[in-house]
mmCIF file of C-alpha atoms in Angstrom:
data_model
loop_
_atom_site.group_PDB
_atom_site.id
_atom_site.type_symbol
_atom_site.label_atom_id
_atom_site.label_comp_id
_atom_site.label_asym_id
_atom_site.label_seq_id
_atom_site.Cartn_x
_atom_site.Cartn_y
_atom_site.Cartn_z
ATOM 1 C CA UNK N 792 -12.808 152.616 -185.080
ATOM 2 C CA UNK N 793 -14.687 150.886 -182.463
ATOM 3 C CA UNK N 794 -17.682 150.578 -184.660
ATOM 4 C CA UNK N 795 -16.008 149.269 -187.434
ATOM 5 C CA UNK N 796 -14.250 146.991 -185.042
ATOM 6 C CA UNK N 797 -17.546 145.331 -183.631
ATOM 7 C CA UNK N 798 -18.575 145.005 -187.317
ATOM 8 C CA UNK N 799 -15.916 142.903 -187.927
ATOM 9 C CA UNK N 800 -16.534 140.581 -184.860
ATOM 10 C CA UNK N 801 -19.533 140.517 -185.420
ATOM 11 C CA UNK N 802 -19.416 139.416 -189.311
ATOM 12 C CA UNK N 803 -16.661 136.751 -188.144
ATOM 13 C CA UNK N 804 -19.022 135.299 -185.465
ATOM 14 C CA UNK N 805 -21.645 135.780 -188.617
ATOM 15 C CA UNK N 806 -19.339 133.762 -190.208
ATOM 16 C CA UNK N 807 -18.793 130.933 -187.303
ATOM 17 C CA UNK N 808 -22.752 130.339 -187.043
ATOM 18 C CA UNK N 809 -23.204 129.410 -190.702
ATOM 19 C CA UNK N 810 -20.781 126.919 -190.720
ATOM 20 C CA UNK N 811 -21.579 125.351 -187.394
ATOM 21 C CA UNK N 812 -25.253 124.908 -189.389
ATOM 22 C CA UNK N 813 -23.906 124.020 -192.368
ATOM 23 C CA UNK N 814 -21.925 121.180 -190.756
ATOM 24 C CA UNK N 815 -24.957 120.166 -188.639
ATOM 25 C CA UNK N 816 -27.454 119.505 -191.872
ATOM 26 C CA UNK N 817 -24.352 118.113 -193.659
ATOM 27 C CA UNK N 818 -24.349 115.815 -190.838
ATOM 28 C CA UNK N 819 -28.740 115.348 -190.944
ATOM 29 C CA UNK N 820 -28.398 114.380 -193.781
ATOM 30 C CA UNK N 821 -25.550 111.114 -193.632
ATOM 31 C CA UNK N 822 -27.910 110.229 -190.506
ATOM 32 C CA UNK N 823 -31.046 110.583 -192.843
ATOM 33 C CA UNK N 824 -29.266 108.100 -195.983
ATOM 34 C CA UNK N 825 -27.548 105.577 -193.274
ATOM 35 C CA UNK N 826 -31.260 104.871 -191.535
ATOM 36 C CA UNK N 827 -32.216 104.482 -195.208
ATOM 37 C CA UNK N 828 -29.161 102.017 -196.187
ATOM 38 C CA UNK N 829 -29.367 100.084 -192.943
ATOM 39 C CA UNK N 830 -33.360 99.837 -193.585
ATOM 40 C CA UNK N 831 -32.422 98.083 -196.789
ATOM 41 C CA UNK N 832 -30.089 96.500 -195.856
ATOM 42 C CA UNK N 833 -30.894 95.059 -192.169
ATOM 43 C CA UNK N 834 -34.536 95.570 -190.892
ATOM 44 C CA UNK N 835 -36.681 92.997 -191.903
ATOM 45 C CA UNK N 836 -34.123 90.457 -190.431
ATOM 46 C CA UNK N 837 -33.655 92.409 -187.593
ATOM 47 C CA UNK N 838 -37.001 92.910 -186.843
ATOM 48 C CA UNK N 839 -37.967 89.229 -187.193
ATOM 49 C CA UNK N 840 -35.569 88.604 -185.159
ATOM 50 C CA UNK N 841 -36.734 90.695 -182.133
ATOM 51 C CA UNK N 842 -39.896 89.517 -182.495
ATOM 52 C CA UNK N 843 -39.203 85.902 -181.822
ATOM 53 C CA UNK N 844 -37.072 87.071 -179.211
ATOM 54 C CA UNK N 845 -39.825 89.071 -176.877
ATOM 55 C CA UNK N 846 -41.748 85.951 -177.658
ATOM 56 C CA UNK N 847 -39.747 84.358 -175.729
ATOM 57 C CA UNK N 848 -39.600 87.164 -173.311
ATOM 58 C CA UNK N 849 -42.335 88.227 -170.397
ATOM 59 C CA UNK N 850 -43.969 90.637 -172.952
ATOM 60 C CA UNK N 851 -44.716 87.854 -175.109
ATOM 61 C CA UNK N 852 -48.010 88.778 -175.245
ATOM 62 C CA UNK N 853 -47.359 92.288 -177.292
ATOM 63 C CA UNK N 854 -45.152 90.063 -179.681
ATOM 64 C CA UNK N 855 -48.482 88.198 -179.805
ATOM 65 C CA UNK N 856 -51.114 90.220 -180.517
ATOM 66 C CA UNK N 857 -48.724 92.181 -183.104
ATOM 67 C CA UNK N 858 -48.780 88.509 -184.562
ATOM 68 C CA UNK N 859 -52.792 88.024 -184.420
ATOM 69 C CA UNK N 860 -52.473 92.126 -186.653
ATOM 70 C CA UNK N 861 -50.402 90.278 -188.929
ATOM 71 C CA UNK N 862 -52.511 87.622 -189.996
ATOM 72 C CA UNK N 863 -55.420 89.814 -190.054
ATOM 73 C CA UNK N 864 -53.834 92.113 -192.077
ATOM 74 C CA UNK N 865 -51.762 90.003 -194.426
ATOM 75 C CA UNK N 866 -53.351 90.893 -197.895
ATOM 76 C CA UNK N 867 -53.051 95.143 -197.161
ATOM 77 C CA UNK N 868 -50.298 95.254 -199.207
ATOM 78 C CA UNK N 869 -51.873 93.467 -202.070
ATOM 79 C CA UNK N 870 -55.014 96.023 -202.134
ATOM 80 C CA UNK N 871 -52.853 98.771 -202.378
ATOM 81 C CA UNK N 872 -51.177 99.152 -198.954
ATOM 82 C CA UNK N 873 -51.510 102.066 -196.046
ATOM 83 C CA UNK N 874 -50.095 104.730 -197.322
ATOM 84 C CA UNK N 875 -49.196 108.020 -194.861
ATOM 85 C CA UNK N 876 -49.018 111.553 -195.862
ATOM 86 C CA UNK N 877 -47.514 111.998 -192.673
ATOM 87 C CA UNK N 878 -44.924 109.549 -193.383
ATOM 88 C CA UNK N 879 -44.153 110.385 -196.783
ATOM 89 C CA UNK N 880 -43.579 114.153 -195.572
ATOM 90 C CA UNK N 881 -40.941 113.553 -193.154
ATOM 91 C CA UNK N 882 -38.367 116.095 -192.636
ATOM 92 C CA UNK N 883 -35.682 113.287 -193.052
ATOM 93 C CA UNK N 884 -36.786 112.752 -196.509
ATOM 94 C CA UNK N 885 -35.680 116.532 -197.466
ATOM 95 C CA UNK N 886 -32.657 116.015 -195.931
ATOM 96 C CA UNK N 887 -31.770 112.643 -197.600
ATOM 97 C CA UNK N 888 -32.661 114.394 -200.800
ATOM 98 C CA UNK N 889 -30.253 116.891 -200.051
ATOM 99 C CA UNK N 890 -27.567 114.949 -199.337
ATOM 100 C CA UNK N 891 -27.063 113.611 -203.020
ATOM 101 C CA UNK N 892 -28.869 115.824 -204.226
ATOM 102 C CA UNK N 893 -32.161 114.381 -205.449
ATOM 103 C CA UNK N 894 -34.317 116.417 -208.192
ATOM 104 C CA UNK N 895 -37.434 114.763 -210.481
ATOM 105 C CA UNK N 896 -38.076 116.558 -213.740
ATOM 106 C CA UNK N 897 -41.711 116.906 -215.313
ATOM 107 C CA UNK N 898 -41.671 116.974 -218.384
ATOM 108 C CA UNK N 899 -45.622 116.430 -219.611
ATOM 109 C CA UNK N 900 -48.742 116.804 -217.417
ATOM 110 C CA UNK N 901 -50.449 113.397 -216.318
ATOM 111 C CA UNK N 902 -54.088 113.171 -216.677
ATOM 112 C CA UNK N 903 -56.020 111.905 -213.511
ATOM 113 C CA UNK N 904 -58.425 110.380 -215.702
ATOM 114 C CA UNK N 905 -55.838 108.048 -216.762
ATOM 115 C CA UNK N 906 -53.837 104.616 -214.538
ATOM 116 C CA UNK N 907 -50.396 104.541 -215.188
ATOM 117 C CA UNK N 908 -47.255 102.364 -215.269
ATOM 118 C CA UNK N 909 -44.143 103.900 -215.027
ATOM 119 C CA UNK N 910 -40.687 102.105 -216.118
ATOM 120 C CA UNK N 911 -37.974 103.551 -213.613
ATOM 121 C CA UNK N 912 -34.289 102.825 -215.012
ATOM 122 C CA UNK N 913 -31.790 101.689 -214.233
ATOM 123 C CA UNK N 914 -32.177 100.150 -210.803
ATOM 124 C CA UNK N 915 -29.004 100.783 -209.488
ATOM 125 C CA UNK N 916 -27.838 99.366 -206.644
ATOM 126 C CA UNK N 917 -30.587 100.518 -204.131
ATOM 127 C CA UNK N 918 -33.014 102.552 -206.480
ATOM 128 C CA UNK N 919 -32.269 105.729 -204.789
ATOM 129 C CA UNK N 920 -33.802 107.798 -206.910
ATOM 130 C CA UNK N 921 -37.227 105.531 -207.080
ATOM 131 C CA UNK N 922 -37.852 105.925 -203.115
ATOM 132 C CA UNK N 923 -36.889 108.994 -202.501
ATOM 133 C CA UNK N 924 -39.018 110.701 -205.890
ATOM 134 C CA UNK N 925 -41.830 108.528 -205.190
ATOM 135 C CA UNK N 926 -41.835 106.935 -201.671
ATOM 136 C CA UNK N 927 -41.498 110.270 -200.294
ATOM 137 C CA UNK N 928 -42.683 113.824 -201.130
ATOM 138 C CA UNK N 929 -39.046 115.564 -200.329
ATOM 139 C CA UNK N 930 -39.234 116.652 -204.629
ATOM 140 C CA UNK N 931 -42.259 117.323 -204.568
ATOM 141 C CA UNK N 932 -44.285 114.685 -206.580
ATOM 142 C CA UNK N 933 -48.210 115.230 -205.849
ATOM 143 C CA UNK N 934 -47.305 119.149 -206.659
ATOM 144 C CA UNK N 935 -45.610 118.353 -209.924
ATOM 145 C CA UNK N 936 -48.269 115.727 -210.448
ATOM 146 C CA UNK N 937 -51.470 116.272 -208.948
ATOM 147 C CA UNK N 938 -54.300 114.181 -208.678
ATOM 148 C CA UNK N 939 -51.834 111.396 -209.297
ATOM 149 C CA UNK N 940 -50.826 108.659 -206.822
ATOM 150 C CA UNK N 941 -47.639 106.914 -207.264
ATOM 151 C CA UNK N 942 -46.567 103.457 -205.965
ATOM 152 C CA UNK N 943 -43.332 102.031 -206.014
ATOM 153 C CA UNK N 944 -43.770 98.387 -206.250
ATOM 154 C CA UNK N 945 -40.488 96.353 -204.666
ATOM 155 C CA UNK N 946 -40.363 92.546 -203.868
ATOM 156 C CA UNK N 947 -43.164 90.796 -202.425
ATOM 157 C CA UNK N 948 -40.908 89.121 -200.030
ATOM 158 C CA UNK N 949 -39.872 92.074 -197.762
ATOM 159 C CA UNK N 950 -44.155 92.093 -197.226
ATOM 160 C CA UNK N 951 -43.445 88.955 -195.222
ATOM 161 C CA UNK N 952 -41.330 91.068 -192.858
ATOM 162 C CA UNK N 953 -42.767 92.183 -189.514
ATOM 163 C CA UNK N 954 -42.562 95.919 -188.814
ATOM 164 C CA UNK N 955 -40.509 96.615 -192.248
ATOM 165 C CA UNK N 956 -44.113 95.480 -194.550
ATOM 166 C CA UNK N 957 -45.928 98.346 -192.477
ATOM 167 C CA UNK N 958 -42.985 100.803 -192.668
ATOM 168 C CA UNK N 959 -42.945 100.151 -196.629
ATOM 169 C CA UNK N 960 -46.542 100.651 -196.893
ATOM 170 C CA UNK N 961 -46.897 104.269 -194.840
ATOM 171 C CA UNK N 962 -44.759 105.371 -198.138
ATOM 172 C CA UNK N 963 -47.034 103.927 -200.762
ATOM 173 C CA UNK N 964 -44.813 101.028 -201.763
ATOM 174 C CA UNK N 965 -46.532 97.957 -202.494
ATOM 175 C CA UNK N 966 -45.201 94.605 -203.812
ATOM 176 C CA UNK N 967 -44.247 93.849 -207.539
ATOM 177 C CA UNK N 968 -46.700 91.093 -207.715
ATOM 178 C CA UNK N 969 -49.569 90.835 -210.950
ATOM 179 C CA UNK N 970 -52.502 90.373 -207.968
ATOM 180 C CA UNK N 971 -51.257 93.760 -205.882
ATOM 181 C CA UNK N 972 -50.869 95.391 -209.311
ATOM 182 C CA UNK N 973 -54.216 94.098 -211.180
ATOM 183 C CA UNK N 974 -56.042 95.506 -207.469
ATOM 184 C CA UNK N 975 -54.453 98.565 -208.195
ATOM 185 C CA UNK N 976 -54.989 99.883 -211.994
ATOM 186 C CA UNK N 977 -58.648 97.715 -211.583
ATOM 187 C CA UNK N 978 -59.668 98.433 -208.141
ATOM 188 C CA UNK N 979 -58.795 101.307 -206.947
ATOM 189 C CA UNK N 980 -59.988 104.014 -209.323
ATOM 190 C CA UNK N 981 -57.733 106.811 -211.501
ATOM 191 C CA UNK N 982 -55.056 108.280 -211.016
ATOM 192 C CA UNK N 983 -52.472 105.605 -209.776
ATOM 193 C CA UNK N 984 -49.527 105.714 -211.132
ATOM 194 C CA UNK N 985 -47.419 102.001 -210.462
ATOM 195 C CA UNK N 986 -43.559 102.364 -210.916
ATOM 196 C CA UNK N 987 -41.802 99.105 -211.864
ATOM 197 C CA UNK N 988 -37.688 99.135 -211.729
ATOM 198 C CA UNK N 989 -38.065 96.893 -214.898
ATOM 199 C CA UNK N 990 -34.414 96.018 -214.723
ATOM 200 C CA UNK N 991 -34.561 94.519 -211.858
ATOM 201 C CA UNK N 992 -32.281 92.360 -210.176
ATOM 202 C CA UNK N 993 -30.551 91.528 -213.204
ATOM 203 C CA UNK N 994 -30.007 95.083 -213.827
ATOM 204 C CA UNK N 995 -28.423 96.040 -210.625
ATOM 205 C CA UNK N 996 -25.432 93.062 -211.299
ATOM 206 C CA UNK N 997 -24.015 95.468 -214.168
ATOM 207 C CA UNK N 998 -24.726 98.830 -212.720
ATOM 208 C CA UNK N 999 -21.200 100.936 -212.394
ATOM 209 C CA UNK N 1000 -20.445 104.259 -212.585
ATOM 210 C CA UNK N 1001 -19.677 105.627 -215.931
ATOM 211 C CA UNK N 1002 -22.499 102.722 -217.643
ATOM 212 C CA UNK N 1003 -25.369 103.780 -218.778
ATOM 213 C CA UNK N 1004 -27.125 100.894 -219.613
ATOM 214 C CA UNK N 1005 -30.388 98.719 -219.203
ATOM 215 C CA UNK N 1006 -31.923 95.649 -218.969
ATOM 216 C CA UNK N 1007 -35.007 95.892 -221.062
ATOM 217 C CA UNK N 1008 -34.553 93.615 -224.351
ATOM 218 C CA UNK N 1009 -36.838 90.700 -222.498
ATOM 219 C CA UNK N 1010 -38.718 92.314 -220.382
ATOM 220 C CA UNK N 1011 -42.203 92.816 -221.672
ATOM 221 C CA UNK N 1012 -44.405 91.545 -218.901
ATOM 222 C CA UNK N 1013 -44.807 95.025 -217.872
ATOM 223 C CA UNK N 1014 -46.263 95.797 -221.302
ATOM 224 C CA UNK N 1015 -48.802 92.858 -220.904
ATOM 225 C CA UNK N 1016 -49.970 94.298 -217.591
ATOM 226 C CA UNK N 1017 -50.340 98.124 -219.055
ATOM 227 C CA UNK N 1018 -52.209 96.368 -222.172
ATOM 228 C CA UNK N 1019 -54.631 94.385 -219.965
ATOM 229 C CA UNK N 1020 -55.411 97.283 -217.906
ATOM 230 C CA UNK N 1021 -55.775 100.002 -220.752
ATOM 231 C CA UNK N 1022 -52.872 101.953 -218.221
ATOM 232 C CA UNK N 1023 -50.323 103.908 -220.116
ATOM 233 C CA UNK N 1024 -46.583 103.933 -220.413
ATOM 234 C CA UNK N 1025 -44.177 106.530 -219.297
ATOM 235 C CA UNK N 1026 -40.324 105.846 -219.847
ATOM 236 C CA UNK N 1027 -38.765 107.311 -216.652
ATOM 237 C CA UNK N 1028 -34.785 107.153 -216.593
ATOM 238 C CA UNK N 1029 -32.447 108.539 -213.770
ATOM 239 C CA UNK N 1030 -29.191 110.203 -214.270
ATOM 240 C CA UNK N 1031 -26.788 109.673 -212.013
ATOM 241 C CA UNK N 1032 -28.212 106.184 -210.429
ATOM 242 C CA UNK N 1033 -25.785 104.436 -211.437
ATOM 243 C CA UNK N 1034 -22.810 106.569 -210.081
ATOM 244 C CA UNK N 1035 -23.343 106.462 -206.104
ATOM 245 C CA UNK N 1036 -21.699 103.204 -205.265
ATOM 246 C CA UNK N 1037 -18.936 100.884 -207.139
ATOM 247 C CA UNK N 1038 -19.546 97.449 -207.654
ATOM 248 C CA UNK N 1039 -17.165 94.446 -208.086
ATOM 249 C CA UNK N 1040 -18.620 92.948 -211.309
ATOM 250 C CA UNK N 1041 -17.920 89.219 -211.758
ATOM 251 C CA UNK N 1042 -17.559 87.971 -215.776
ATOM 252 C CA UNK N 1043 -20.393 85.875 -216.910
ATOM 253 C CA UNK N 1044 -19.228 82.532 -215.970
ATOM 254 C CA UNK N 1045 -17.447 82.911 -212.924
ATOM 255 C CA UNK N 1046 -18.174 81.283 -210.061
ATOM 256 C CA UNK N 1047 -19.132 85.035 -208.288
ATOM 257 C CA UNK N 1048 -21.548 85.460 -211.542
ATOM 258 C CA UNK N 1049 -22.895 82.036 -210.895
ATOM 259 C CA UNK N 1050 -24.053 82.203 -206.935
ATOM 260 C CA UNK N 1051 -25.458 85.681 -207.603
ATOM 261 C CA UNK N 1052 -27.533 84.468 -210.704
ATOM 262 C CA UNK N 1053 -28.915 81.566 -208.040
ATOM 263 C CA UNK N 1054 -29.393 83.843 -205.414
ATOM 264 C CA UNK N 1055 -31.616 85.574 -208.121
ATOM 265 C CA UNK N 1056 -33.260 82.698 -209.174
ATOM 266 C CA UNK N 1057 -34.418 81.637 -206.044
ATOM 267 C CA UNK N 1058 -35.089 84.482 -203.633
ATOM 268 C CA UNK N 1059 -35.577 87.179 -206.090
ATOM 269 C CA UNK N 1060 -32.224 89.797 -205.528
ATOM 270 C CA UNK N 1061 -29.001 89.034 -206.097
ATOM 271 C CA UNK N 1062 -26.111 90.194 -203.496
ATOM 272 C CA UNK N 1063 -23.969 92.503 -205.168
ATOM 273 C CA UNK N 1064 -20.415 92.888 -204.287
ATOM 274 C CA UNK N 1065 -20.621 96.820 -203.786
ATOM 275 C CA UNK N 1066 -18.959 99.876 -201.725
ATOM 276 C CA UNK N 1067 -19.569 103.823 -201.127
ATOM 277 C CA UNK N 1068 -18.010 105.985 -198.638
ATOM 278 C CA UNK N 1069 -17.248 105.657 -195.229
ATOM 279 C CA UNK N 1070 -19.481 107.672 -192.163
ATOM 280 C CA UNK N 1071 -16.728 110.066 -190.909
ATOM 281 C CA UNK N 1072 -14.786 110.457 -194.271
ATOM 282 C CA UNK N 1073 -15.365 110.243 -197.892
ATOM 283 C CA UNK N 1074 -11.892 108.748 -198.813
ATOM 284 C CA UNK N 1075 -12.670 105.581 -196.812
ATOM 285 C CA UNK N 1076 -15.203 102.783 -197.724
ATOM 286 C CA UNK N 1077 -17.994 102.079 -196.391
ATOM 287 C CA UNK N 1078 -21.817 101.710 -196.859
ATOM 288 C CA UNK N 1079 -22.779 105.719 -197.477
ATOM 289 C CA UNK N 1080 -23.466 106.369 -200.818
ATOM 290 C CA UNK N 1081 -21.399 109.073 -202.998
ATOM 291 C CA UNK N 1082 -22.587 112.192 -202.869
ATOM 292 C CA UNK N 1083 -23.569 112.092 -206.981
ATOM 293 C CA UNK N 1084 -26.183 114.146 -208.163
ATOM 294 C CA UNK N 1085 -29.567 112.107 -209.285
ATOM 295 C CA UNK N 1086 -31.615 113.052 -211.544
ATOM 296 C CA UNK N 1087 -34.991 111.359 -212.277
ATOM 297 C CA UNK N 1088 -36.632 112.873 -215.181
ATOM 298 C CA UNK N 1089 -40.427 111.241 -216.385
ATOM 299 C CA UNK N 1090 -40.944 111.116 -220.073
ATOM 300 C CA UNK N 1091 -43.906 111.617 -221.890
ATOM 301 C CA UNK N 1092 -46.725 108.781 -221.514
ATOM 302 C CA UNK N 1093 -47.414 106.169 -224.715
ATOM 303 C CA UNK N 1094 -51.396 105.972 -224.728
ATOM 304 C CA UNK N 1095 -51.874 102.357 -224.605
ATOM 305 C CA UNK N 1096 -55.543 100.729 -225.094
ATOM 306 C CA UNK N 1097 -57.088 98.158 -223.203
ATOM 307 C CA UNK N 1098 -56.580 94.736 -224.508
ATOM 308 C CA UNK N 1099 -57.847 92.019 -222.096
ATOM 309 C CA UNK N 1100 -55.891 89.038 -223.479
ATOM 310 C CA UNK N 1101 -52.847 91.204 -225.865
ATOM 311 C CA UNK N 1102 -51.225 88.507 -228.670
ATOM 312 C CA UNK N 1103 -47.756 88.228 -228.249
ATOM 313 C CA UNK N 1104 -47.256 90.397 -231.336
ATOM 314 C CA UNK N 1105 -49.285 93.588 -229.964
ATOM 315 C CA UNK N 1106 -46.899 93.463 -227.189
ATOM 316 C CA UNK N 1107 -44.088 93.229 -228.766
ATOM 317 C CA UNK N 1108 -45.626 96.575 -231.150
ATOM 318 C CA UNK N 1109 -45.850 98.323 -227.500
ATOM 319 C CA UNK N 1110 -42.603 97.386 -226.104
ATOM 320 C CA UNK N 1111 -40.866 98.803 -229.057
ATOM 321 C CA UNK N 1112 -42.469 102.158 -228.843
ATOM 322 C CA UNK N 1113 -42.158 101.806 -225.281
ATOM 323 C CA UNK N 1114 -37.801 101.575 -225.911
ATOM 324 C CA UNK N 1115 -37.679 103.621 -228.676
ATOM 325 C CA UNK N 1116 -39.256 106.819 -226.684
ATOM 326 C CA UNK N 1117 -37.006 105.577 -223.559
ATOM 327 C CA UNK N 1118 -34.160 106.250 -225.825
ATOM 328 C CA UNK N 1119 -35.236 108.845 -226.900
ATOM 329 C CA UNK N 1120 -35.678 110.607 -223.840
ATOM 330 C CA UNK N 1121 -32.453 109.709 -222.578
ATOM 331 C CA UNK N 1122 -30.448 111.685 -225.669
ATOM 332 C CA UNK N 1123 -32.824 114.294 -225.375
ATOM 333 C CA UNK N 1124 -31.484 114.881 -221.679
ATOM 334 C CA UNK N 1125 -28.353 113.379 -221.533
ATOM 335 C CA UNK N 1126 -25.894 116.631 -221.853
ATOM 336 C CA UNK N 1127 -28.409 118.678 -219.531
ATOM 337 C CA UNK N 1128 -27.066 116.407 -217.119
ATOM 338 C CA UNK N 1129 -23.331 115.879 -217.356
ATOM 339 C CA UNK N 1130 -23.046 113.308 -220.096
ATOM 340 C CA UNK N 1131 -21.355 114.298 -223.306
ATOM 341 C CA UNK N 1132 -23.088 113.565 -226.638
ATOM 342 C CA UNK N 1133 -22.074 110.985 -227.651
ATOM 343 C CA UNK N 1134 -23.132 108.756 -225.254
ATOM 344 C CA UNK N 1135 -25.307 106.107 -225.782
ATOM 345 C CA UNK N 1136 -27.449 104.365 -223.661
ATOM 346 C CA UNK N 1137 -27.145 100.543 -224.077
ATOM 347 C CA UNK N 1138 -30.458 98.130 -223.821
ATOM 348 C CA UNK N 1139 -29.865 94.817 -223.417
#
């Protein structure tokens, strides 16, 4: 009796200590994606901001000589950054995967003989999927791909932000510019592997859960840059991107349509109108993503040949094999990953 007693306690505290831990990584990992969201959202600013304040400070001189860095190191990120292994393995990372989840699908081997451009879709809001597959090693990228080094290139702008440029670079992001890119496929050997969220700002204005769809139709300069640099294709589309926050989305021709289309014009993003879940619950709102599952699943590569000045028309030939097999990849995977059949993935 006693024995079976003590069992019993003994399974209950069991019991107790497995969901104290399971509450404590539940709560690792909202820590890990709200550092990530308020990163995105706040640090460049934030950090310029302190800086001109401790200028005016009686450490000035640290504020200073981080300045003098700067301007010595101002073109880094155009020559392919600083990337950190250290960095990019962060237990954080495995915990923001977790708390979606976060998985990236193989689905042909890469050759490291090879440069690459990949075309990540849709953008979503934030590109979740984008940093955490391939800013990070938390699914396991260089072992799914070895010999292959991805960068995720993002605007050039947020390179003109102390603290947050050097932050971007430790996880191999490097800006969306042609010079950073031409360094990279022409300067920096084989291997590389450049993904571009095609879509873009444009993209992100339409992205709601429930909508598969991209902006694609007119954007070929990606094409130009894999046909001038003999670097092949690969259609890469994430499930599940598009379902993590809501979005208010303003008509075309609205005054909310119109600012956001300037904003884009002019600085390069446009400020979406968006909403997740709150911190402490997830039936308020707030800035924490959804909990959705993301999947990020790389298609096979389209060979593409080097073509130092491509016509307009061989361009054109590679964009539409380049959104046929993107279309092709997303039916092929669509019900493996919670969408029925007969959905249909728009391209505009």
């Amino acid at each position: 009796l006693l024995l079976g007693t003590g069992s019993n306690i003994l399974s209950a505290l069991q019991d107790l200590f497995w969901l104290s831990k399971s509450k404590v990584e539940k709560q690792l990992q909202i820590i890990s994606v709200l550092q990530w969201v308020l990163t995105f959202l706040v640090m460049g600013i934030a950090c310029t901001l302190i800086l001109m304040y401790i200028l005016c400070t009686d450490c000035w001189a640290i504020a200073a000589l981080y300045l003098a860095w700067l301007v010595f190191d101002w073109n880094t990120p155009k020559k392919g950054g600083r990337r950190s292994q250290w960095v990019r393995n962060w237990a954080i990372w495995r915990y923001f995967r977790d708390y979606f989840p976060i998985r990236l699908v193989k689905t042909h081997n890469l050759l490291t003989t090879r440069n690459y451009i990949f075309g990540y879709h849709p953008h979503g809001i934030m590109g979740l999927g984008a940093f955490c597959n391939f800013s990070t090693e938390a699914t396991g990228v260089s072992q799914k791909f070895p010999g292959i080094r991805p960068y995720l290139a993002t605007l050039a702008g947020n390179f003109r932000m102390p603290i947050l440029r050097d932050y971007l670079m430790s996880g191999g992001i490097c800006p969306v510019n042609r010079d950073s890119i031409d360094y990279i496929l022409s300067k920096n050997g084989s291997g590389n592997a450049i993904i571009i969220v095609v879509g873009g700002a444009a993209e992100s204005l339409n992205c709601t859960p429930g909508k598969n769809s991209v902006t694609l139709k007119n954007r070929k300069g990606f094409v130009k840059l894999a046909l001038r640099h003999g670097a092949d294709l690969v259609p890469v589309y994430s499930f599940g991107e598009n379902e993590v926050y809501k979005q208010v989305i303003f008509e075309e021709g609205s005054w909310g349509r119109w600012v956001q289309k300037k904003f884009q014009k002019h600085i390069g993003f446009a400020p979406c109108i968006f909403h997740g879940r709150g911190l402490f619950s997830s039936n308020t709102w707030g800035l924490l993503p959804y909990s959705k599952p993301i999947t990020t699943v790389v298609g096979e590569p389209i060979t593409i040949p080097k073509i130092d000045n491509p016509s307009q028309k061989e361009v054109d030939f590679y964009h539409s094999m380049y959104v046929d097999s993107l279309i092709k990849l997303f039916d092929k995977y669509k019900s493996k990953f919670g969408l029925p059949e007969s959905e249909v993935l728009e391209v505009n």
